[in-house]
Tab-separated table of C-alpha atoms and ligand atoms in Angstrom:
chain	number	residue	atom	x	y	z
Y	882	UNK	CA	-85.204	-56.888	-10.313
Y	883	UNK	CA	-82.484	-55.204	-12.092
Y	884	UNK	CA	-78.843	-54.855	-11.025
Y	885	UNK	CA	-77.952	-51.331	-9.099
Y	886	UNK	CA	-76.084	-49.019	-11.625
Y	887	UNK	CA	-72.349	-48.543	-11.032
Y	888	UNK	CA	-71.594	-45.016	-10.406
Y	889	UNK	CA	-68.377	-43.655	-11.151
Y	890	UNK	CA	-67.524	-40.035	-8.894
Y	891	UNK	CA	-64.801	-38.149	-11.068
Y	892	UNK	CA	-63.526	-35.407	-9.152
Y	893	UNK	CA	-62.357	-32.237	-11.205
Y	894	UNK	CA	-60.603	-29.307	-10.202
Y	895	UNK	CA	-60.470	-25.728	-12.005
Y	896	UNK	CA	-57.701	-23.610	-11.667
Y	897	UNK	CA	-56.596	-20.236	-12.721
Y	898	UNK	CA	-56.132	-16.799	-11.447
Y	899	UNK	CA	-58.639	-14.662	-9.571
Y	900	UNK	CA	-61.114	-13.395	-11.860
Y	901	UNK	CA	-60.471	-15.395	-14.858
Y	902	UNK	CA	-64.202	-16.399	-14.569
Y	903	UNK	CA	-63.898	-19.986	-12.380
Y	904	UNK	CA	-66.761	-19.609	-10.156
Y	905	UNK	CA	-68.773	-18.491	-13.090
Y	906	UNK	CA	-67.866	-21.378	-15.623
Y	907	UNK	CA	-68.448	-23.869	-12.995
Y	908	UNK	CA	-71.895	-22.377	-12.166
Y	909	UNK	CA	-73.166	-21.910	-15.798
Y	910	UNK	CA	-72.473	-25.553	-16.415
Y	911	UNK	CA	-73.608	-26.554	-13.815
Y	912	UNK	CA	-76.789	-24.695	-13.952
Y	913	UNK	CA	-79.949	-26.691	-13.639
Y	914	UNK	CA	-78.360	-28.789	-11.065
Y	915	UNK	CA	-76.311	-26.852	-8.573
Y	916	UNK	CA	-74.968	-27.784	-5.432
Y	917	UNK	CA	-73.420	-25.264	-2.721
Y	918	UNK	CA	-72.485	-27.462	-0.014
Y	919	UNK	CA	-69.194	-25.213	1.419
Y	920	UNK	CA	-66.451	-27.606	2.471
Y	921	UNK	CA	-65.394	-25.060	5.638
Y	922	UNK	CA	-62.552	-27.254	6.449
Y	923	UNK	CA	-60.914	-27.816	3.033
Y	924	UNK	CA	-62.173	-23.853	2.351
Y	925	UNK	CA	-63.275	-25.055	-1.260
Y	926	UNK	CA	-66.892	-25.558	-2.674
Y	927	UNK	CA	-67.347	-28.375	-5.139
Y	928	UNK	CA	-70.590	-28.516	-7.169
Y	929	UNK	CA	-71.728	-31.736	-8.607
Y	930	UNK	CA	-73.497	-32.569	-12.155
Y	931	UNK	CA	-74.593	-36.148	-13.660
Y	932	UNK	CA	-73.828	-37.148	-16.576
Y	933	UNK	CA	-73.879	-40.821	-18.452
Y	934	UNK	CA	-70.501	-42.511	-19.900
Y	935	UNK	CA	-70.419	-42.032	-23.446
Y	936	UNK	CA	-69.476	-45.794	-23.968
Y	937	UNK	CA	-71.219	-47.593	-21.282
Y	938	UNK	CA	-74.117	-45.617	-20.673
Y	939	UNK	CA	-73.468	-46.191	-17.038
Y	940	UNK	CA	-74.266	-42.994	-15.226
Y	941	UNK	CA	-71.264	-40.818	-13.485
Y	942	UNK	CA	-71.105	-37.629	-10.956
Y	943	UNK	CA	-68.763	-35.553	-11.764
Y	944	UNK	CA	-67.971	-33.229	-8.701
Y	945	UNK	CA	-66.204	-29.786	-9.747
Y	946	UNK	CA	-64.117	-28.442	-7.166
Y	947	UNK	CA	-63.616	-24.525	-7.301
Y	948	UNK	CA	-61.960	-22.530	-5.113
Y	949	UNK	CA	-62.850	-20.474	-2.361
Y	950	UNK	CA	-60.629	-17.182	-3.496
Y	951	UNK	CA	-57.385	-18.856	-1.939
Y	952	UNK	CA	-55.538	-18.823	-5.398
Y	953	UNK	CA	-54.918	-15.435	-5.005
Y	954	UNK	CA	-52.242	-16.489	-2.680
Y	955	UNK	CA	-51.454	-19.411	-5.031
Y	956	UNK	CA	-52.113	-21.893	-2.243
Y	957	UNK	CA	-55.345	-23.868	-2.046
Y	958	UNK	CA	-53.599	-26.850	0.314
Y	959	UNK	CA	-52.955	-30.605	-0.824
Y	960	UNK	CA	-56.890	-31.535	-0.172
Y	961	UNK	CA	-58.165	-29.206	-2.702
Y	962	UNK	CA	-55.556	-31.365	-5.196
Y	963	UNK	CA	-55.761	-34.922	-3.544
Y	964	UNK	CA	-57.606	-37.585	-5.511
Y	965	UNK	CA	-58.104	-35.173	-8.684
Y	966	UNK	CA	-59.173	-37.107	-11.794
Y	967	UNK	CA	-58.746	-34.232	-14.224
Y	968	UNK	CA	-57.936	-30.565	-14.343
Y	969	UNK	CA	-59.751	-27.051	-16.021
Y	970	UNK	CA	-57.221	-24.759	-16.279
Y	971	UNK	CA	-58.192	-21.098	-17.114
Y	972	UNK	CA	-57.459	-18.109	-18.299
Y	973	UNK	CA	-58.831	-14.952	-19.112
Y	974	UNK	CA	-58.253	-13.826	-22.799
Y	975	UNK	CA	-58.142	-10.075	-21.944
Y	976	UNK	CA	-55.466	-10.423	-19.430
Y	977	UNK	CA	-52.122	-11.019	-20.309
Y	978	UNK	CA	-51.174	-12.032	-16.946
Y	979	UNK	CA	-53.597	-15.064	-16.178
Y	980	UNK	CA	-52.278	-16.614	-19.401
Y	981	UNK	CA	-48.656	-15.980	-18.230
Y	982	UNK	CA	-49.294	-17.773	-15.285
Y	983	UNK	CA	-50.770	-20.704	-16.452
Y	984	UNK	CA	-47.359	-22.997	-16.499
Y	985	UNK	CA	-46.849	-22.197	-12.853
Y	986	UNK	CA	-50.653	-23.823	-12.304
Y	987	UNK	CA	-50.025	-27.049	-14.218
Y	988	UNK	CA	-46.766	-27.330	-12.575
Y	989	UNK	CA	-48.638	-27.283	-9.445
Y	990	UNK	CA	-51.262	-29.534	-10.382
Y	991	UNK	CA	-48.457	-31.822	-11.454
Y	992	UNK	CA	-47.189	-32.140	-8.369
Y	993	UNK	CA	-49.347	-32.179	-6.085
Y	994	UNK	CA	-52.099	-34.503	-8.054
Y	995	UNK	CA	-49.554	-36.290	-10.805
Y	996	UNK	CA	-50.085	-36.856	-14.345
Y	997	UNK	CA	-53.866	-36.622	-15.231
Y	998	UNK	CA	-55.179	-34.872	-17.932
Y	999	UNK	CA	-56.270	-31.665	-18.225
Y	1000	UNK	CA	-58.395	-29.182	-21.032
Y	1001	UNK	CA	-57.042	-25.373	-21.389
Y	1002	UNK	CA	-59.821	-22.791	-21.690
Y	1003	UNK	CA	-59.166	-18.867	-22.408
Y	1004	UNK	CA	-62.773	-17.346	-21.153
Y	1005	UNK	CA	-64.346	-14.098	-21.809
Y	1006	UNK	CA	-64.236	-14.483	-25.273
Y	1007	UNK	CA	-67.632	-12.057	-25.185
Y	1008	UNK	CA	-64.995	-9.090	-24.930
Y	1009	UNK	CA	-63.138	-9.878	-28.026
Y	1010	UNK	CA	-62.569	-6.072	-28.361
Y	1011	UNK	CA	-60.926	-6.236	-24.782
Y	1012	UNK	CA	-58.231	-8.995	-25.721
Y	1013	UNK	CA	-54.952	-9.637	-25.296
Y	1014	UNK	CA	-53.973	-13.226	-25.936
Y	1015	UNK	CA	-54.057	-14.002	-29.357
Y	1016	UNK	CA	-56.067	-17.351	-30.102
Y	1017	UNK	CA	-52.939	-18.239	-32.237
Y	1018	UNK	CA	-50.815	-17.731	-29.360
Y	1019	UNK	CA	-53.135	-19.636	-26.387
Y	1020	UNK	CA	-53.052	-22.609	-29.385
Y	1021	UNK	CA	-49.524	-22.787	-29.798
Y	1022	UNK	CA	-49.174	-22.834	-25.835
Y	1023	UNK	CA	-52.237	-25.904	-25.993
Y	1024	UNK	CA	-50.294	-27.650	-28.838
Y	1025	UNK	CA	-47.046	-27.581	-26.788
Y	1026	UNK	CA	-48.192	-28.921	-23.336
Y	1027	UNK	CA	-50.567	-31.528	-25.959
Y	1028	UNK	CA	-53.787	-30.460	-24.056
Y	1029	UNK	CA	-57.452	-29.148	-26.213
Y	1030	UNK	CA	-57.833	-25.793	-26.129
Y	1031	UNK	CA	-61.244	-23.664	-25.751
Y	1032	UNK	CA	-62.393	-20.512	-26.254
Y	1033	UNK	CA	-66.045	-19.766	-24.194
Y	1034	UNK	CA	-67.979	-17.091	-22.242
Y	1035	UNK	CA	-69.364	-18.052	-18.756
Y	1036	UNK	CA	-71.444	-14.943	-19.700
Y	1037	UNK	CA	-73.455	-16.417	-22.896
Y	1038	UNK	CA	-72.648	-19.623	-22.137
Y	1039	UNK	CA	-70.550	-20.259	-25.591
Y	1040	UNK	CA	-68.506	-23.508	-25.653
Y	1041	UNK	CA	-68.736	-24.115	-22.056
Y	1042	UNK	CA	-70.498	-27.320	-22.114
Y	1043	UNK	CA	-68.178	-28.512	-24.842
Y	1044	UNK	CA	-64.862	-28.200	-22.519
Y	1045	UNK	CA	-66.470	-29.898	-19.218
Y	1046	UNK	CA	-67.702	-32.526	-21.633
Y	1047	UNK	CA	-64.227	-33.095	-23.343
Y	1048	UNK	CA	-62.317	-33.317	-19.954
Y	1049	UNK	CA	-65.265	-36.019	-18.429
Y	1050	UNK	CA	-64.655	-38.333	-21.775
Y	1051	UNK	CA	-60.721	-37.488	-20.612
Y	1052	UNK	CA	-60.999	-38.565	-16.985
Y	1053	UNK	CA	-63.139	-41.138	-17.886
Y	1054	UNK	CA	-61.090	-42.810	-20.462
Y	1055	UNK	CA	-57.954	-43.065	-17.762
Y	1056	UNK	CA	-59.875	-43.908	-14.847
Y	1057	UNK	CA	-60.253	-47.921	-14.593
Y	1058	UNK	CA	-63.967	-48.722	-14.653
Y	1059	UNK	CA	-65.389	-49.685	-11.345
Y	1060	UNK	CA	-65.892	-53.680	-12.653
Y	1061	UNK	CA	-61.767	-53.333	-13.135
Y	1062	UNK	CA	-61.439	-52.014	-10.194
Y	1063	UNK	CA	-57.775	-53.626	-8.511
Y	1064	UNK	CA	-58.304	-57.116	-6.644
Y	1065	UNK	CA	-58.619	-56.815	-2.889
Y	1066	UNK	CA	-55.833	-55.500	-1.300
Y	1067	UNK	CA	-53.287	-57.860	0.023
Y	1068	UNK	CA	-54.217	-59.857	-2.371
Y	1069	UNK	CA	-51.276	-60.998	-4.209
Y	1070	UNK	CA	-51.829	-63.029	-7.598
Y	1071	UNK	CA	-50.280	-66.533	-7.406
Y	1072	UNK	CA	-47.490	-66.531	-10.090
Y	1073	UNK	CA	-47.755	-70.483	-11.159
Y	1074	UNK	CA	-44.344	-70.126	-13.429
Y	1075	UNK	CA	-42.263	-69.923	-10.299
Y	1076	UNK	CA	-43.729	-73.244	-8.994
Y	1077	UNK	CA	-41.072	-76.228	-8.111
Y	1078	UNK	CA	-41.213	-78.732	-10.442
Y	1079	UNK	CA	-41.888	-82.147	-8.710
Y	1080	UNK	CA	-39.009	-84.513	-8.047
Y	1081	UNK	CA	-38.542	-87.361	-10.313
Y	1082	UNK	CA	-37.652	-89.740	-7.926
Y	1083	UNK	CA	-40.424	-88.552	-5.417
Y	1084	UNK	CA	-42.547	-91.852	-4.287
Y	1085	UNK	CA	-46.357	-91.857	-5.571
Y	1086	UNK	CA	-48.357	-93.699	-2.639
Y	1087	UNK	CA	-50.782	-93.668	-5.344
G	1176	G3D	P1	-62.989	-16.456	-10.431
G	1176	G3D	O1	-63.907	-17.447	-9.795
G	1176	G3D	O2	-62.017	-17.085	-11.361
G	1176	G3D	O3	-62.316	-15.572	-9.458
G	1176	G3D	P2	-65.441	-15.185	-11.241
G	1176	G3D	O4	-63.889	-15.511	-11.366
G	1176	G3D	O5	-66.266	-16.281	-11.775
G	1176	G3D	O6	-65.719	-14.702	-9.869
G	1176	G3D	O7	-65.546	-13.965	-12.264
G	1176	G3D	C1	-64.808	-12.769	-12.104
G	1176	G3D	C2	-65.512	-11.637	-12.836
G	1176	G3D	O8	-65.499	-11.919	-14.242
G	1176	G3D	C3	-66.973	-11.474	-12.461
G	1176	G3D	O9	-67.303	-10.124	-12.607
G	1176	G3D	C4	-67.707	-12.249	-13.545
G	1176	G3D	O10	-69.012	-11.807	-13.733
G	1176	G3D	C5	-66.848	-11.933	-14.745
G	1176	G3D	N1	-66.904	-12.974	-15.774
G	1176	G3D	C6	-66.723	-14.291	-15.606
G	1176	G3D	N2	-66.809	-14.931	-16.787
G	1176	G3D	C7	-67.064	-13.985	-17.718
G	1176	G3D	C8	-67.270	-14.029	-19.150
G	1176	G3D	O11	-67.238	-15.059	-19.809
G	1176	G3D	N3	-67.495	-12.831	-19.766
G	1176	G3D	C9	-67.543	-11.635	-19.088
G	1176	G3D	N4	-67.771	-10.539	-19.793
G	1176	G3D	N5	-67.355	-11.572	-17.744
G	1176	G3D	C10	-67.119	-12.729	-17.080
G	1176	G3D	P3	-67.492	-9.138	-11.365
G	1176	G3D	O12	-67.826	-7.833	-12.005
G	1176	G3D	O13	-68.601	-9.721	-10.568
G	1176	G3D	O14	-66.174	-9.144	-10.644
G	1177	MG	MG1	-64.206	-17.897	-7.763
């Protein structure tokens, strides 16, 4: 019988102003496979989606937290954050605002889940007649804070699966695999250089 498949869980967040199109992104990628189980005590939904590891073919659930409209207050509580792999952060390219905003999320994200990578996405980009951040400008902000940038539209579904896909390989890449998982815990590795050196005049009963 074969082995049971290792199955990593990569937990990613999205994060961005109210109305920037979260909810939306999150359920157009999503799509065929959509889960609403509503976390009522952490007030967040998370969908999930599997998808295989690029490099070992091994399969993986990622599990995309959203918000449940508490951003609006800029405070979605240290369990929406806690054990984050990776981060969306969002914008919406026809308001100024959500793009002047955006440090103040990553800050956040940095502190409360640490340095993990993230992927910068301006949405809408269906109402190009509508917008207000240049793509020059989001690019320069991307090139700055060394992250991909991405234009799509949750609407007709243009580059979305191209930015969840870049920030899985991302996640991926930095998470150990489960077979390197850390030794047990409490576990400490025998370090054999600090070992005494027998005594030279120690008597061998041998
Ligand atoms: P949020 O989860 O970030 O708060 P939502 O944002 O996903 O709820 O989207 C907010 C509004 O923007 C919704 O419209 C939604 O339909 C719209 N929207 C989201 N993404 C796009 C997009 O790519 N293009 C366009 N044209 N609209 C988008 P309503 O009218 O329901 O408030
Ligand atoms: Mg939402």
């Amino acid at each position: 019988m074969a082995a049971a498949q290792k199955k990593q869980l990569l937990k990613i967040i999205i994060l961005g102003d109210s109305g920037v199109g979260k909810t939306s992104l999150m359920n157009q990628y999503v799509a065929k496979k959509f889960d609403n189980r509503y976390k009522a005590t952490i007030g967040a939904d998370f969908l999930t989606k599997d998808i295989t590891d690029p490099v070992t073919s091994d399969p993986v659930t990622l599990q995309l937290w959203d918000t449940a409209g508490q951003e609006r207050f800029q405070s979605l509580g240290s369990a929406f954050y806690r054990g984050a792999d990776a981060c969306v952060l969002v914008f919406d390219i026809t308001v100024q605002d959500t793009f002047a905003h955006l440090t103040s999320w990553m800050e956040e994200f940095a502190i409360q889940a640490g340095k993990k990578p993230y992927v910068l996405i301006g949405n809408k980009s269906d109402l190009e007649s509508k917008r207000q951040v240049t793509q020059k400008t989001a690019k320069q902000w991307a090139s700055n804070e060394n992250v991909s940038y991405f234009e799509t539209s949750a609407k007709d579904n243009s580059g979305v699966e191209l930015a969840f896909q870049t920030i899985a390989d991302m996640a991926l890449k930095q998470k150990p695999r489960i077979e390197e998982a850390p030794s047990l815990p409490g576990l400490k590795p025998i370090d054999m250089s600090k070992k005494k050196p027998a005594k030279q005049d120690d008597k061998c009963p041998c």
